[in-house]
Amino acid sequence: MTATPRFTGDANPYGGGDPYADYRTADFPFTQHANLADRRLGAGVVAANDEFFAQRENLLVPERAEFDPEHFGHKGKVMDGWETRRRRGASADHPWPTADDHDWALIRLGAPGVVRGVVVDTAHFRGNYPQAVSVEATCVPGSPSPEELLADDVKWTTLVPRTPVGGHAANGFEVAVEQRFTHLRVNQHPDGGIARLRVYGEVVPDPKWLSVLGTFDVVALENGGRVEDASNLFYSPATNTIQPGRSRKMDDGWETRRRRDQGNDWIRYQLVARSQIRAVEIDTAYLKGNSAGWASVSVKDGEDGEWVEVLPRTRMQPDTNHRFVLPAPAVGTHARVDIFPDGGISRLRLFGSLTEEGTARLAARHQELGG
């Protein structure tokens, strides 16, 4: 296994031109998972002890951080991130912060799950980034307030121990804790700024909730579905197709590059658990001159199962939500959408319910992970 790259120390002062020209980053293997701290899933920064220079909500903005060297406000340089004031010591004889001094922010994950990796991005924080960061996680049911999360009886598990980080860099950390979490606490030691936070992992839904719903979208990211693979990710990630809600713009869906051969593009999904699928939606919202020409949906039961086409190749219309009722329920654990020849779709919905076996396996996993 390749070690996760580490970035430490200051970046060079901004010297003009493209501010990302000297940005330090790497390909982290865990980013193949969904971002559990995605605002589209319902994630939020519910509290922070200090946000003097820049607001905590910036941490979860989906776009990369921007930098305007001329933008100053009443409190100083306006930064696109979360930035706290400089900490000071207790007296003139000891003006430095203590080893335990730190700032913190509480993050509500958009969907509870197992965290596989965290990226603490200090883009544009060149001399004002934290010396080190740490990340803790907890699992609290319901919708706890910040006061409830900070109560003494809440147990926090360390995902990332206190670790030095670098300025103007994507600081990535692999996580190997097999537990289900709902909230994170991000600490920066002793102070400073973080531009963005990404929390990659696998959604682990509450089986009781899904059982009460009865019929639901068995491939939706928020319910525990996930993308396993896709033929092409040139313009946008395939995970967009199982995000909540309808697409709001063209890059909020999945679009492939133009094919110049006789093949076709596809996405393969794992369902939340073994399910009976009774209806299909394929949405091409905002894909007007580049939507898929035709689409089909197939299902297989188990890793070694055979693919069975449940929706034959069907003409797609641009910027349209297409709905299909299946003639008979399709039972399976995986699904695949094929588009012909290329283009894109914005959302895939597979409506159905869990089988008895699927319900049992989901409940067992939920319990195993401490849910």
mmCIF file of N, CA, C and O in Angstrom, residues 28 31 48 91 102 141 145 148 160 165 185 204 215 236 246 266 281 370:
data_model
loop_
_atom_site.group_PDB
_atom_site.id
_atom_site.type_symbol
_atom_site.label_atom_id
_atom_site.label_comp_id
_atom_site.label_asym_id
_atom_site.label_seq_id
_atom_site.Cartn_x
_atom_site.Cartn_y
_atom_site.Cartn_z
ATOM 1 N N PHE A 28 -5.678 10.821 -3.584
ATOM 2 C CA PHE A 28 -5.924 9.995 -2.409
ATOM 3 C C PHE A 28 -6.903 8.878 -2.787
ATOM 4 O O PHE A 28 -7.982 9.156 -3.305
ATOM 5 N N THR A 31 -10.832 8.901 -2.018
ATOM 6 C CA THR A 31 -11.768 9.849 -2.625
ATOM 7 C C THR A 31 -12.709 9.186 -3.635
ATOM 8 O O THR A 31 -13.597 9.850 -4.172
ATOM 9 N N ALA A 48 -18.976 26.409 15.935
ATOM 10 C CA ALA A 48 -17.530 26.584 16.017
ATOM 11 C C ALA A 48 -17.245 27.517 17.182
ATOM 12 O O ALA A 48 -18.054 28.394 17.502
ATOM 13 N N SER A 91 0.057 35.788 29.673
ATOM 14 C CA SER A 91 0.737 36.959 30.234
ATOM 15 C C SER A 91 1.881 37.390 29.338
ATOM 16 O O SER A 91 2.263 36.684 28.395
ATOM 17 N N HIS A 102 -6.637 25.144 21.210
ATOM 18 C CA HIS A 102 -7.072 24.782 19.863
ATOM 19 C C HIS A 102 -8.448 25.371 19.594
ATOM 20 O O HIS A 102 -9.182 25.732 20.518
ATOM 21 N N PRO A 141 -27.928 9.746 17.853
ATOM 22 C CA PRO A 141 -29.166 9.664 17.071
ATOM 23 C C PRO A 141 -29.954 10.963 17.109
ATOM 24 O O PRO A 141 -29.743 11.829 17.969
ATOM 25 N N SER A 145 -28.400 19.131 19.397
ATOM 26 C CA SER A 145 -27.934 20.512 19.370
ATOM 27 C C SER A 145 -26.433 20.540 19.633
ATOM 28 O O SER A 145 -25.857 19.552 20.116
ATOM 29 N N GLU A 148 -25.747 19.573 23.186
ATOM 30 C CA GLU A 148 -25.853 18.133 23.438
ATOM 31 C C GLU A 148 -24.619 17.390 22.930
ATOM 32 O O GLU A 148 -24.144 16.438 23.564
ATOM 33 N N VAL A 160 -8.441 11.029 13.206
ATOM 34 C CA VAL A 160 -7.133 11.557 12.804
ATOM 35 C C VAL A 160 -6.471 12.126 14.050
ATOM 36 O O VAL A 160 -6.958 13.102 14.621
ATOM 37 N N VAL A 165 0.239 19.779 9.576
ATOM 38 C CA VAL A 165 -0.256 19.947 8.209
ATOM 39 C C VAL A 165 0.509 21.078 7.538
ATOM 40 O O VAL A 165 1.229 21.844 8.180
ATOM 41 N N ARG A 185 -15.868 16.325 14.869
ATOM 42 C CA ARG A 185 -15.306 17.523 15.489
ATOM 43 C C ARG A 185 -13.916 17.728 14.906
ATOM 44 O O ARG A 185 -13.030 16.878 15.066
ATOM 45 N N VAL A 204 -24.235 4.382 5.853
ATOM 46 C CA VAL A 204 -24.849 3.262 6.569
ATOM 47 C C VAL A 204 -26.191 3.754 7.116
ATOM 48 O O VAL A 204 -26.248 4.422 8.141
ATOM 49 N N THR A 215 -41.602 1.576 0.636
ATOM 50 C CA THR A 215 -41.063 1.783 -0.704
ATOM 51 C C THR A 215 -40.199 3.045 -0.700
ATOM 52 O O THR A 215 -40.631 4.106 -0.236
ATOM 53 N N SER A 236 -17.953 14.835 -15.179
ATOM 54 C CA SER A 236 -18.564 14.909 -13.857
ATOM 55 C C SER A 236 -18.636 13.517 -13.235
ATOM 56 O O SER A 236 -18.644 12.511 -13.950
ATOM 57 N N ARG A 246 -33.474 16.911 -7.541
ATOM 58 C CA ARG A 246 -33.217 16.988 -8.976
ATOM 59 C C ARG A 246 -31.974 17.818 -9.239
ATOM 60 O O ARG A 246 -31.600 18.684 -8.449
ATOM 61 N N TRP A 266 -21.699 3.583 -19.367
ATOM 62 C CA TRP A 266 -22.489 2.900 -18.344
ATOM 63 C C TRP A 266 -22.021 3.279 -16.942
ATOM 64 O O TRP A 266 -20.895 3.751 -16.749
ATOM 65 N N GLU A 281 -36.848 5.703 -12.518
ATOM 66 C CA GLU A 281 -36.824 7.064 -13.055
ATOM 67 C C GLU A 281 -35.443 7.341 -13.621
ATOM 68 O O GLU A 281 -34.438 7.052 -12.966
ATOM 69 N N GLY A 370 -22.090 -0.376 15.347
ATOM 70 C CA GLY A 370 -22.421 0.409 16.530
ATOM 71 C C GLY A 370 -23.566 1.348 16.356
ATOM 72 O O GLY A 370 -23.740 2.302 17.135
#
